[in-house]
CSV table of C-alpha atoms and ligand atoms in Angstrom, one decimal:
chain,number,residue,atom,x,y,z
A,1,MET,CA,75.8,74.2,136.0
A,2,LYS,CA,78.3,75.7,133.5
A,3,VAL,CA,78.8,79.4,132.9
A,4,GLN,CA,81.7,81.4,131.3
A,5,VAL,CA,82.2,83.8,134.2
A,6,CYS,CA,81.1,83.1,137.8
A,7,ILE,CA,81.0,86.3,139.9
A,8,ILE,CA,81.1,86.1,143.7
A,9,GLY,CA,79.3,88.9,145.4
A,10,GLY,CA,76.2,90.9,144.3
A,11,GLY,CA,77.3,94.3,145.4
A,12,PRO,CA,77.8,97.1,142.8
A,13,SER,CA,81.0,95.7,141.4
A,14,GLY,CA,79.6,92.1,140.8
A,15,LEU,CA,76.3,93.3,139.5
A,16,LEU,CA,77.7,96.0,137.1
A,17,LEU,CA,80.2,93.6,135.7
A,18,SER,CA,77.6,90.7,135.2
A,19,GLN,CA,75.1,93.2,133.5
A,20,LEU,CA,77.8,94.5,131.2
A,21,LEU,CA,78.9,91.0,130.2
A,22,HIS,CA,75.3,89.7,129.9
A,23,ILE,CA,74.6,92.4,127.3
A,24,GLN,CA,77.6,91.3,125.3
A,25,GLY,CA,76.3,87.7,125.4
A,26,VAL,CA,78.8,86.3,127.9
A,27,LYS,CA,77.1,83.8,130.2
A,28,THR,CA,77.5,84.8,133.9
A,29,ILE,CA,76.1,84.0,137.3
A,30,VAL,CA,76.3,86.1,140.4
A,31,LEU,CA,76.5,84.2,143.8
A,32,GLU,CA,75.4,86.6,146.6
A,33,LYS,CA,75.5,85.5,150.3
A,34,ARG,CA,72.7,87.8,151.4
A,35,SER,CA,69.1,88.4,150.5
A,36,ARG,CA,68.2,91.1,148.0
A,37,ASP,CA,66.4,93.1,150.7
A,38,TYR,CA,69.5,93.0,152.9
A,39,VAL,CA,71.8,94.2,150.1
A,40,LEU,CA,69.3,97.0,149.3
A,41,SER,CA,69.2,98.1,153.0
A,42,ARG,CA,72.9,99.0,153.1
A,43,ILE,CA,73.5,102.8,152.9
A,44,ARG,CA,76.8,103.6,151.6
A,45,ALA,CA,78.3,105.7,148.8
A,46,GLY,CA,76.6,108.8,147.5
A,47,VAL,CA,79.0,110.4,144.9
A,48,LEU,CA,79.5,108.9,141.5
A,49,GLU,CA,82.3,110.1,139.2
A,50,HIS,CA,81.5,110.6,135.6
A,51,GLY,CA,83.3,107.4,134.5
A,52,PHE,CA,81.1,105.4,136.8
A,53,ALA,CA,78.0,107.0,135.4
A,54,ARG,CA,79.1,106.3,131.9
A,55,LEU,CA,79.5,102.6,132.7
A,56,MET,CA,76.0,102.6,134.2
A,57,ARG,CA,74.7,104.0,130.9
A,58,GLU,CA,76.7,101.4,128.9
A,59,ALA,CA,75.0,98.7,131.1
A,60,LYS,CA,71.6,100.2,130.0
A,61,CYS,CA,71.1,101.2,133.7
A,62,GLY,CA,71.5,104.9,133.4
A,63,GLU,CA,67.9,106.1,132.8
A,64,ARG,CA,66.8,106.7,136.4
A,65,MET,CA,70.3,107.8,137.4
A,66,ASP,CA,70.2,110.5,134.7
A,67,ARG,CA,66.7,111.5,135.7
A,68,GLU,CA,67.0,111.6,139.5
A,69,GLY,CA,70.7,112.0,140.1
A,70,GLU,CA,71.9,115.5,140.8
A,71,VAL,CA,74.9,116.9,138.9
A,72,HIS,CA,77.3,118.7,141.3
A,73,GLU,CA,79.8,121.1,139.9
A,74,GLY,CA,81.3,122.2,143.2
A,75,VAL,CA,82.0,121.1,146.8
A,76,PHE,CA,82.8,123.1,149.9
A,77,ILE,CA,85.6,122.7,152.4
A,78,SER,CA,84.9,124.5,155.7
A,79,ARG,CA,87.7,125.6,158.0
A,80,ASN,CA,88.0,128.1,160.8
A,81,GLY,CA,84.2,128.8,160.5
A,82,GLN,CA,84.5,129.7,156.9
A,83,LEU,CA,83.1,128.0,153.8
A,84,ASN,CA,85.4,127.7,150.8
A,85,ARG,CA,83.9,126.5,147.5
A,86,ILE,CA,85.9,124.4,145.0
A,87,ASP,CA,84.6,124.8,141.5
A,88,LEU,CA,85.0,121.2,140.2
A,89,HIS,CA,83.7,122.2,136.9
A,90,LYS,CA,86.2,125.0,136.3
A,91,TYR,CA,89.2,123.1,137.8
A,92,SER,CA,88.6,119.8,136.0
A,93,ASP,CA,88.0,121.0,132.4
A,94,GLY,CA,84.2,120.9,132.6
A,95,ASN,CA,83.7,117.7,134.6
A,96,SER,CA,81.4,117.1,137.5
A,97,VAL,CA,80.1,114.4,139.8
A,98,LEU,CA,76.7,112.9,140.2
A,99,VAL,CA,75.0,112.6,143.6
A,100,TYR,CA,73.1,109.3,143.4
A,101,GLY,CA,73.2,106.8,146.2
A,102,GLN,CA,74.9,103.4,146.0
A,103,THR,CA,71.5,101.9,147.1
A,104,GLU,CA,69.8,103.3,144.0
A,105,VAL,CA,72.7,102.1,141.8
A,106,THR,CA,72.2,98.6,143.2
A,107,ARG,CA,68.5,98.7,142.8
A,108,ASP,CA,68.8,99.8,139.1
A,109,LEU,CA,71.3,96.9,138.5
A,110,TYR,CA,68.9,94.4,140.1
A,111,ASP,CA,66.1,95.7,137.9
A,112,ALA,CA,68.2,95.4,134.8
A,113,HIS,CA,69.0,91.8,135.7
A,114,ASP,CA,65.3,91.1,136.1
A,115,ARG,CA,64.5,92.9,132.7
A,116,ASP,CA,67.3,91.2,130.7
A,117,GLY,CA,67.4,87.8,132.4
A,118,GLY,CA,70.8,88.0,134.1
A,119,ALA,CA,71.3,85.2,136.7
A,120,ILE,CA,71.7,86.0,140.4
A,121,VAL,CA,71.6,83.5,143.3
A,122,HIS,CA,70.7,85.1,146.6
A,123,ASN,CA,71.4,83.5,150.0
A,124,ALA,CA,74.2,81.4,148.5
A,125,GLU,CA,75.9,79.8,151.6
A,126,ASP,CA,79.5,78.5,152.0
A,127,VAL,CA,80.7,79.8,148.6
A,128,THR,CA,84.0,78.0,147.9
A,129,LEU,CA,86.5,78.5,145.1
A,130,HIS,CA,88.3,75.5,143.6
A,131,ASP,CA,91.2,74.8,141.2
A,132,LEU,CA,91.9,78.4,140.5
A,133,LYS,CA,95.2,77.6,139.0
A,134,SER,CA,93.8,75.1,136.6
A,135,ASP,CA,92.0,75.7,133.2
A,136,ALA,CA,88.8,74.4,134.7
A,137,PRO,CA,88.1,76.2,137.9
A,138,PHE,CA,84.8,75.8,139.6
A,139,VAL,CA,82.8,77.2,142.6
A,140,THR,CA,80.5,75.4,144.9
A,141,TYR,CA,77.8,76.8,147.2
A,142,ARG,CA,75.1,75.5,149.4
A,143,SER,CA,71.4,76.2,149.0
A,144,GLY,CA,69.5,74.5,151.9
A,145,ASP,CA,70.8,70.9,152.1
A,146,GLU,CA,71.9,71.0,148.4
A,147,THR,CA,75.5,71.6,147.3
A,148,ILE,CA,75.6,73.1,143.9
A,149,ARG,CA,78.7,73.2,141.6
A,150,VAL,CA,79.3,75.9,139.0
A,151,ASP,CA,81.9,75.2,136.3
A,152,CYS,CA,83.4,78.2,134.6
A,153,ASP,CA,86.2,79.7,132.7
A,154,TYR,CA,86.9,82.6,135.1
A,155,VAL,CA,86.0,83.5,138.7
A,156,ILE,CA,85.5,87.1,139.7
A,157,GLY,CA,86.0,87.9,143.4
A,158,ALA,CA,83.7,90.8,143.9
A,159,ASP,CA,82.6,89.9,147.4
A,160,GLY,CA,83.8,92.9,149.3
A,161,PHE,CA,86.5,93.2,152.1
A,162,HIS,CA,85.1,90.4,154.2
A,163,GLY,CA,84.4,87.9,151.3
A,164,VAL,CA,86.0,84.5,150.6
A,165,SER,CA,87.7,85.2,147.3
A,166,ARG,CA,90.8,87.1,148.6
A,167,PRO,CA,91.4,84.5,151.4
A,168,SER,CA,91.3,81.8,148.6
A,169,ILE,CA,94.6,83.1,147.4
A,170,PRO,CA,97.6,81.6,149.1
A,171,LYS,CA,99.0,84.1,151.6
A,172,ASP,CA,102.6,83.9,150.2
A,173,THR,CA,101.4,85.1,146.8
A,174,LEU,CA,99.5,88.1,148.0
A,175,LYS,CA,101.1,91.2,149.4
A,176,GLU,CA,98.8,93.3,151.6
A,177,TYR,CA,99.2,97.0,152.4
A,178,GLU,CA,97.1,98.4,155.2
A,179,ARG,CA,96.6,101.5,157.3
A,180,VAL,CA,93.9,101.6,160.0
A,181,TYR,CA,92.7,105.0,161.1
A,182,PRO,CA,92.2,105.7,164.8
A,183,PHE,CA,88.6,106.8,164.3
A,184,GLY,CA,85.3,106.0,162.5
A,185,TRP,CA,82.5,107.8,160.8
A,186,LEU,CA,79.1,107.9,162.4
A,187,GLY,CA,76.6,108.4,159.6
A,188,VAL,CA,72.9,109.5,159.9
A,189,LEU,CA,70.3,109.5,157.1
A,190,SER,CA,67.3,111.8,157.7
A,191,ARG,CA,64.2,112.9,155.7
A,192,THR,CA,65.1,116.5,156.0
A,193,LYS,CA,66.1,119.2,153.5
A,194,PRO,CA,69.9,119.2,153.1
A,195,VAL,CA,71.7,122.1,154.8
A,196,SER,CA,73.6,122.9,151.6
A,197,PRO,CA,72.8,122.1,148.0
A,198,GLU,CA,76.4,121.0,147.6
A,199,LEU,CA,78.5,118.8,149.9
A,200,ILE,CA,80.5,120.4,152.8
A,201,TYR,CA,83.6,118.8,154.1
A,202,CYS,CA,84.3,120.3,157.5
A,203,LYS,CA,87.6,120.5,159.2
A,204,HIS,CA,87.2,121.2,162.9
A,205,GLU,CA,89.2,120.8,166.1
A,206,ARG,CA,86.5,118.5,167.5
A,207,GLY,CA,86.7,116.3,164.5
A,208,PHE,CA,85.7,116.1,160.8
A,209,ALA,CA,82.1,116.3,159.7
A,210,LEU,CA,80.5,115.9,156.3
A,211,CYS,CA,77.2,117.2,155.0
A,212,SER,CA,76.0,115.1,152.1
A,213,LEU,CA,72.7,114.3,150.6
A,214,ARG,CA,70.8,111.9,148.5
A,215,SER,CA,68.1,114.4,147.2
A,216,GLN,CA,66.6,117.7,148.2
A,217,VAL,CA,64.5,115.9,150.7
A,218,LEU,CA,67.0,113.3,152.1
A,219,SER,CA,70.2,114.3,153.9
A,220,ARG,CA,73.2,112.3,154.8
A,221,TYR,CA,75.5,113.5,157.5
A,222,TYR,CA,78.7,112.1,159.1
A,223,LEU,CA,80.7,112.8,162.2
A,224,GLN,CA,84.2,111.7,162.9
A,225,VAL,CA,84.0,109.7,166.2
A,226,PRO,CA,86.4,107.7,168.4
A,227,LEU,CA,86.7,104.0,167.4
A,228,GLU,CA,85.3,102.9,170.8
A,229,ASP,CA,82.0,104.7,170.3
A,230,ARG,CA,78.8,102.7,169.6
A,231,VAL,CA,75.8,103.7,167.7
A,232,GLU,CA,73.7,103.3,170.9
A,233,ASP,CA,75.9,106.0,172.5
A,234,TRP,CA,74.6,108.6,170.1
A,235,SER,CA,71.0,109.8,170.4
A,236,ASP,CA,69.7,111.8,167.5
A,237,GLU,CA,69.8,115.0,169.6
A,238,ALA,CA,73.5,114.3,170.6
A,239,PHE,CA,74.3,113.9,166.9
A,240,TRP,CA,72.7,117.1,165.7
A,241,GLU,CA,74.2,119.1,168.6
A,242,GLU,CA,77.7,117.8,167.7
A,243,LEU,CA,77.2,118.4,164.0
A,244,LYS,CA,76.1,122.0,164.7
A,245,ARG,CA,79.3,122.6,166.8
A,246,ARG,CA,81.5,121.6,163.9
A,247,LEU,CA,79.7,123.6,161.2
A,248,PRO,CA,80.3,127.3,160.4
A,249,ALA,CA,77.8,129.3,162.7
A,250,GLN,CA,75.7,130.5,159.7
A,251,THR,CA,75.4,126.9,158.3
A,252,ALA,CA,74.6,125.5,161.8
A,253,SER,CA,71.8,128.0,162.1
A,254,GLU,CA,70.3,126.8,158.9
A,255,LEU,CA,70.5,123.0,159.7
A,256,VAL,CA,67.1,121.3,159.6
A,257,THR,CA,67.1,118.4,162.1
A,258,GLY,CA,64.7,115.4,162.3
A,259,PRO,CA,64.6,111.7,163.3
A,260,SER,CA,67.3,109.6,161.8
A,261,ILE,CA,66.1,106.8,159.5
A,262,GLU,CA,69.5,105.1,159.5
A,263,LYS,CA,72.5,105.4,161.9
A,264,SER,CA,75.7,103.4,161.7
A,265,ILE,CA,79.4,103.7,162.4
A,266,ALA,CA,82.0,102.7,159.8
A,267,PRO,CA,85.7,102.3,160.7
A,268,LEU,CA,88.2,104.0,158.4
A,269,ARG,CA,90.8,101.8,156.6
A,270,SER,CA,93.1,102.0,153.7
A,271,PHE,CA,94.0,98.6,152.2
A,272,VAL,CA,95.4,97.1,149.0
A,273,ALA,CA,96.0,93.5,148.0
A,274,GLU,CA,98.5,92.8,145.2
A,275,PRO,CA,98.3,91.3,142.7
A,276,MET,CA,94.6,91.4,141.8
A,277,ARG,CA,94.8,88.1,139.9
A,278,TYR,CA,95.5,84.5,140.9
A,279,GLY,CA,95.3,82.0,138.1
A,280,ARG,CA,91.7,82.2,136.9
A,281,LEU,CA,90.6,84.4,139.7
A,282,PHE,CA,90.3,88.2,139.3
A,283,LEU,CA,89.5,90.4,142.3
A,284,ALA,CA,87.5,93.5,141.9
A,285,GLY,CA,86.3,96.4,144.1
A,286,ASP,CA,86.4,96.2,147.9
A,287,ALA,CA,87.6,92.6,147.7
A,288,ALA,CA,91.0,93.9,146.7
A,289,HIS,CA,91.1,97.4,148.1
A,290,ILE,CA,89.5,99.8,150.6
A,291,VAL,CA,89.8,103.5,151.1
A,292,PRO,CA,88.5,105.8,153.8
A,293,PRO,CA,85.3,107.4,152.5
A,294,THR,CA,86.7,111.1,152.6
A,295,GLY,CA,87.5,111.2,148.9
A,296,ALA,CA,84.4,109.3,147.7
A,297,ARG,CA,86.7,106.9,145.8
A,298,GLY,CA,85.5,103.4,147.0
A,299,LEU,CA,82.7,102.7,144.7
A,300,ASN,CA,84.3,104.7,141.9
A,301,SER,CA,87.5,102.6,142.2
A,302,ALA,CA,85.4,99.5,142.0
A,303,GLY,CA,84.0,101.0,138.8
A,304,SER,CA,87.4,101.3,137.2
A,305,ASP,CA,88.2,97.6,138.1
A,306,VAL,CA,84.9,96.7,136.4
A,307,TYR,CA,85.8,98.7,133.3
A,308,TYR,CA,89.2,97.0,132.8
A,309,LEU,CA,87.8,93.5,133.6
A,310,TYR,CA,84.8,94.0,131.3
A,311,HIS,CA,86.9,95.0,128.3
A,312,ALA,CA,89.5,92.3,129.0
A,313,LEU,CA,86.8,89.5,129.2
A,314,VAL,CA,85.0,90.8,126.1
A,315,ALA,CA,88.3,90.9,124.1
A,316,HIS,CA,89.0,87.3,125.4
A,317,TYR,CA,85.5,86.0,124.2
A,318,LYS,CA,85.1,88.0,121.1
A,319,LYS,CA,88.7,88.3,119.7
A,320,ALA,CA,90.6,85.6,121.6
A,321,ASP,CA,92.8,88.5,122.8
A,322,ASP,CA,94.1,87.9,126.3
A,323,ALA,CA,96.3,91.0,126.6
A,324,GLY,CA,93.7,92.8,128.8
A,325,LEU,CA,93.4,89.8,131.2
A,326,ASP,CA,97.2,89.6,131.4
A,327,LEU,CA,97.4,93.3,132.1
A,328,TYR,CA,94.4,93.6,134.4
A,329,SER,CA,96.1,93.6,137.7
A,330,GLU,CA,98.8,96.1,136.7
A,331,ARG,CA,96.3,98.5,135.1
A,332,ALA,CA,93.8,98.3,137.9
A,333,LEU,CA,96.4,98.8,140.6
A,334,ALA,CA,98.0,101.9,139.0
A,335,ARG,CA,94.6,103.6,139.3
A,336,VAL,CA,93.7,102.1,142.7
A,337,TRP,CA,97.0,103.4,144.2
A,338,LYS,CA,96.1,106.9,142.9
A,339,ALA,CA,92.7,106.7,144.7
A,340,GLN,CA,94.6,105.5,147.8
A,341,ARG,CA,96.9,108.5,147.6
A,342,PHE,CA,94.0,111.0,147.3
A,343,SER,CA,91.9,109.4,150.0
A,344,TRP,CA,94.8,109.3,152.4
A,345,TRP,CA,95.7,112.9,151.6
A,346,LEU,CA,92.2,114.3,152.1
A,347,THR,CA,91.6,112.2,155.2
A,348,THR,CA,94.8,113.2,156.8
A,349,LEU,CA,94.2,116.9,156.0
A,350,LEU,CA,90.7,117.2,157.3
A,351,HIS,CA,90.5,114.8,160.3
A,352,THR,CA,91.8,115.4,163.8
A,353,PHE,CA,94.3,112.7,164.8
A,354,PRO,CA,94.9,111.8,168.5
A,355,ASP,CA,98.7,112.2,167.9
A,356,ASP,CA,98.5,115.5,165.9
A,357,THR,CA,101.4,117.6,167.3
A,358,PRO,CA,101.3,121.4,167.0
A,359,TYR,CA,103.8,121.0,164.2
A,360,LEU,CA,101.5,118.7,162.2
A,361,LYS,CA,98.5,121.0,162.9
A,362,ARG,CA,100.3,124.0,161.4
A,363,LEU,CA,101.4,121.9,158.4
A,364,LYS,CA,97.8,120.9,157.7
A,365,GLU,CA,96.7,124.6,157.9
A,366,THR,CA,99.5,125.6,155.6
A,367,GLU,CA,98.5,122.8,153.2
A,368,LEU,CA,95.0,124.2,153.1
A,369,ASP,CA,96.2,127.8,152.8
A,370,TYR,CA,98.3,126.6,149.8
A,371,LEU,CA,95.3,124.7,148.3
A,372,PHE,CA,93.1,127.8,148.3
A,373,SER,CA,95.8,130.0,146.9
A,374,SER,CA,96.9,127.9,144.0
A,375,ASP,CA,94.9,127.1,140.9
A,376,LYS,CA,97.2,124.2,140.2
A,377,ALA,CA,96.5,122.7,143.7
A,378,LEU,CA,92.8,123.2,143.2
A,379,GLY,CA,93.1,121.5,139.8
A,380,SER,CA,94.8,118.5,141.4
A,381,LEU,CA,92.1,118.2,144.0
A,382,ALA,CA,89.3,118.6,141.4
A,383,GLU,CA,90.7,116.1,138.8
A,384,ASN,CA,91.0,113.5,141.5
A,385,TYR,CA,87.6,114.2,143.0
A,386,VAL,CA,85.7,113.9,139.7
A,387,GLY,CA,87.8,110.9,138.8
A,388,LEU,CA,91.1,110.3,136.9
A,389,PRO,CA,90.6,109.0,133.4
A,390,TYR,CA,90.6,105.3,132.5
B,1,RFL,P1,80.4,95.4,148.4
B,1,RFL,O1,79.4,96.6,148.3
B,1,RFL,O2,80.9,95.2,149.8
B,1,RFL,O3,79.7,94.1,147.9
B,1,RFL,C1,80.3,92.8,148.1
B,1,RFL,C2,79.1,91.9,148.1
B,1,RFL,O4,79.6,90.5,148.3
B,1,RFL,C3,78.7,89.8,149.2
B,1,RFL,N1,79.5,88.8,149.9
B,1,RFL,C4,79.5,87.5,149.5
B,1,RFL,N2,78.8,86.8,148.5
B,1,RFL,C5,79.0,85.5,148.4
B,1,RFL,N3,79.8,84.8,149.2
B,1,RFL,C6,80.5,85.4,150.2
B,1,RFL,N4,81.3,84.7,151.0
B,1,RFL,C7,80.3,86.8,150.4
B,1,RFL,N5,80.9,87.7,151.2
B,1,RFL,C8,80.4,88.9,150.9
B,1,RFL,C9,78.2,90.9,150.2
B,1,RFL,O5,77.0,90.5,150.8
B,1,RFL,C10,78.1,92.0,149.2
B,1,RFL,O6,76.7,92.2,148.7
B,1,RFL,O7,81.7,95.6,147.5
B,1,RFL,P2,81.8,96.2,146.0
B,1,RFL,O8,80.7,95.6,145.1
B,1,RFL,O9,83.2,96.0,145.6
B,1,RFL,O10,81.5,97.7,146.2
B,1,RFL,C11,82.3,98.5,146.9
B,1,RFL,C12,81.5,99.7,147.5
B,1,RFL,O11,80.4,99.1,148.2
B,1,RFL,C13,82.4,100.6,148.4
B,1,RFL,O12,83.6,100.8,147.9
B,1,RFL,C14,81.7,102.0,148.7
B,1,RFL,O13,80.4,101.8,149.4
B,1,RFL,C15,82.7,102.9,149.5
B,1,RFL,N6,82.1,104.2,149.9
B,1,RFL,C16,82.0,105.2,149.0
B,1,RFL,N7,82.5,105.0,147.7
B,1,RFL,C17,82.4,106.0,146.8
B,1,RFL,O14,82.9,105.8,145.6
B,1,RFL,N8,81.8,107.2,147.0
B,1,RFL,C18,81.2,107.5,148.2
B,1,RFL,O15,80.6,108.5,148.4
B,1,RFL,C19,81.4,106.4,149.3
B,1,RFL,N9,80.9,106.7,150.5
B,1,RFL,C20,81.5,104.4,151.2
B,1,RFL,C21,81.0,105.6,151.5
B,1,RFL,C22,81.6,103.4,152.1
B,1,RFL,C23,81.1,103.7,153.4
B,1,RFL,N10,81.1,102.6,154.4
B,1,RFL,C24,80.0,102.1,155.0
B,1,RFL,C25,82.3,101.8,154.5
B,1,RFL,C26,80.4,105.9,152.7
B,1,RFL,C27,80.5,104.9,153.7
B,1,RFL,C28,80.0,105.3,155.0
B,2,PHB,C1,77.8,110.0,151.1
B,2,PHB,O1,76.9,110.8,150.7
B,2,PHB,O2,77.5,109.0,151.7
B,2,PHB,C2,79.2,110.4,150.9
B,2,PHB,C3,79.6,111.5,150.1
B,2,PHB,C4,80.8,111.9,150.0
B,2,PHB,C5,81.9,111.2,150.6
B,2,PHB,C6,81.6,110.1,151.4
B,2,PHB,C7,80.2,109.7,151.6
B,2,PHB,O3,83.2,111.6,150.5
C-alpha cells in the first residue's frame, strides 16, 4: 500500500491531522493499535482552547462541538475556603474556552472519517517504522497472520507517550527533559449536576481538587492522591467525603453526589523530547510532550502541533515549499515549552507537595495574593489558559 502520509496513532492528534489533510486531498492512513470502542472509552481532557476549536471547524468537525460544547468565560480558584473568579473573557481580550470532552472530539473525528472516506486501521499490531532517514520510509504492521507494508513520503508519530514512534529515534539524537510529580489525580465521572457552572481549581492543605464538567448533567471531579493509591482503595463514598473536605463549605453543601460511572488514577508528569523531527518522522502531541493536567494544556498543545504540521505538509504538497517542515520542530517546541511553563507553574502553586517547607508554603500564598491583586498577573494566567496564539 502507498500513501503520502502514514500516521501512527488514532488519538485526537492523529485523527485531526488525517482529517485536515484528507480534506486537502493528501492521501493518509491512520494506524491505531486499539479498537475504536477502546479509544472512545478513554475519559481525558475536557477544556478546549479557541485555537483547537477553530481547527475542528476547519476539519469540518465543529458542528456538534459548537452545538453541545459550553463556552466558559471564567474559572474559579478556591483557597482558604474562598472562591475567587478569574474573568477569562475580560483578561484575555474577549477570549474563552470551550468545555467539550476529548471523547466527544474523538467521536466527531471518527464520524468525519466515516463520512469523508478517511482511512483508519484499528487493531494494528506490531507497528514498526523503517528507513526514516531515507527518501522512501515505510511502516509495517500485523493484522492477524498477515504483515502489511505501507510505503509513504512522511511518517507522523502521534501514538501518545507510550507509543513506538519516539523510541524509533536513536537515543543519542533525542534529548529528553522530564519531571515526575510525587502524586496523581484520581478522577471520577458521575451523572450528577455539576456543583458549579464554571470549573473550580481548589488549593487545600489536604491536597488539590478540581470540579469540572462535561455538561449540566455530567460532572467530572479530581482529587490529588498519593502515587501509591490504587483506584480500588477509593470507594465512591470516600471520594465524595474527601472532595467535600477540600471544597469551600458553601460549595461542599451544594455538591450533588451519585455513583461513579468512571474512576481512574493518572500520574502527573512533565516531559519534552527534542527535536520533534527525525528524518521523515515528525512527532506530534503526547508522543513528544506531556504536561500535568492542571493547566488543561495537553490536548491543546497537541492541537498546535497539528496546526503547524498540517500547514507544513499542505505547503509541501501544494507549493513544493518545505520551509514549514524544516521549521516544524522549532516552531512547535517554542509553544510546547510555554505550555510546559504554565502547567508547571499552576501545578506547583495549587498542589500540596510532600517536601513543601513553611517557606515554600508562604511563597505560594504570596504568589496567589499577588495574582489576585494584579490585573497584569491575571492577564498572564488568562492568556495562557485560553491558549497562546499560533
Ligand atoms: P493519545 O490520546 O494518547 O493518542 C495516542 C493514540 O496512539 C495509540 N497508540 C498506538 N497506535 C499504533 N501503534 C502503537 N504502537 C501505538 N501506541 C499507542 C493509542 O492507542 C492512542 O489511541 O495522544 P494524542 O493524540 O497526542 O492526544 C493527547 C491527549 O490525549 C492528551 O494530551 C490529553 O488527554 C491531556 N489532558 C488534557 N488536555 C487538555 O488539553 N485539556 C484537559 O482538560 C486535559 N485533561 C488530560 C486531562 C489527560 C488526563 N490523563 C488521563 C493523563 C485530564 C486527564 C486526567
Ligand atoms: C477535565 O474536565 O477533565 C479537566 C478540566 C480541566 C483541567 C483538567 C481536566 O485542567
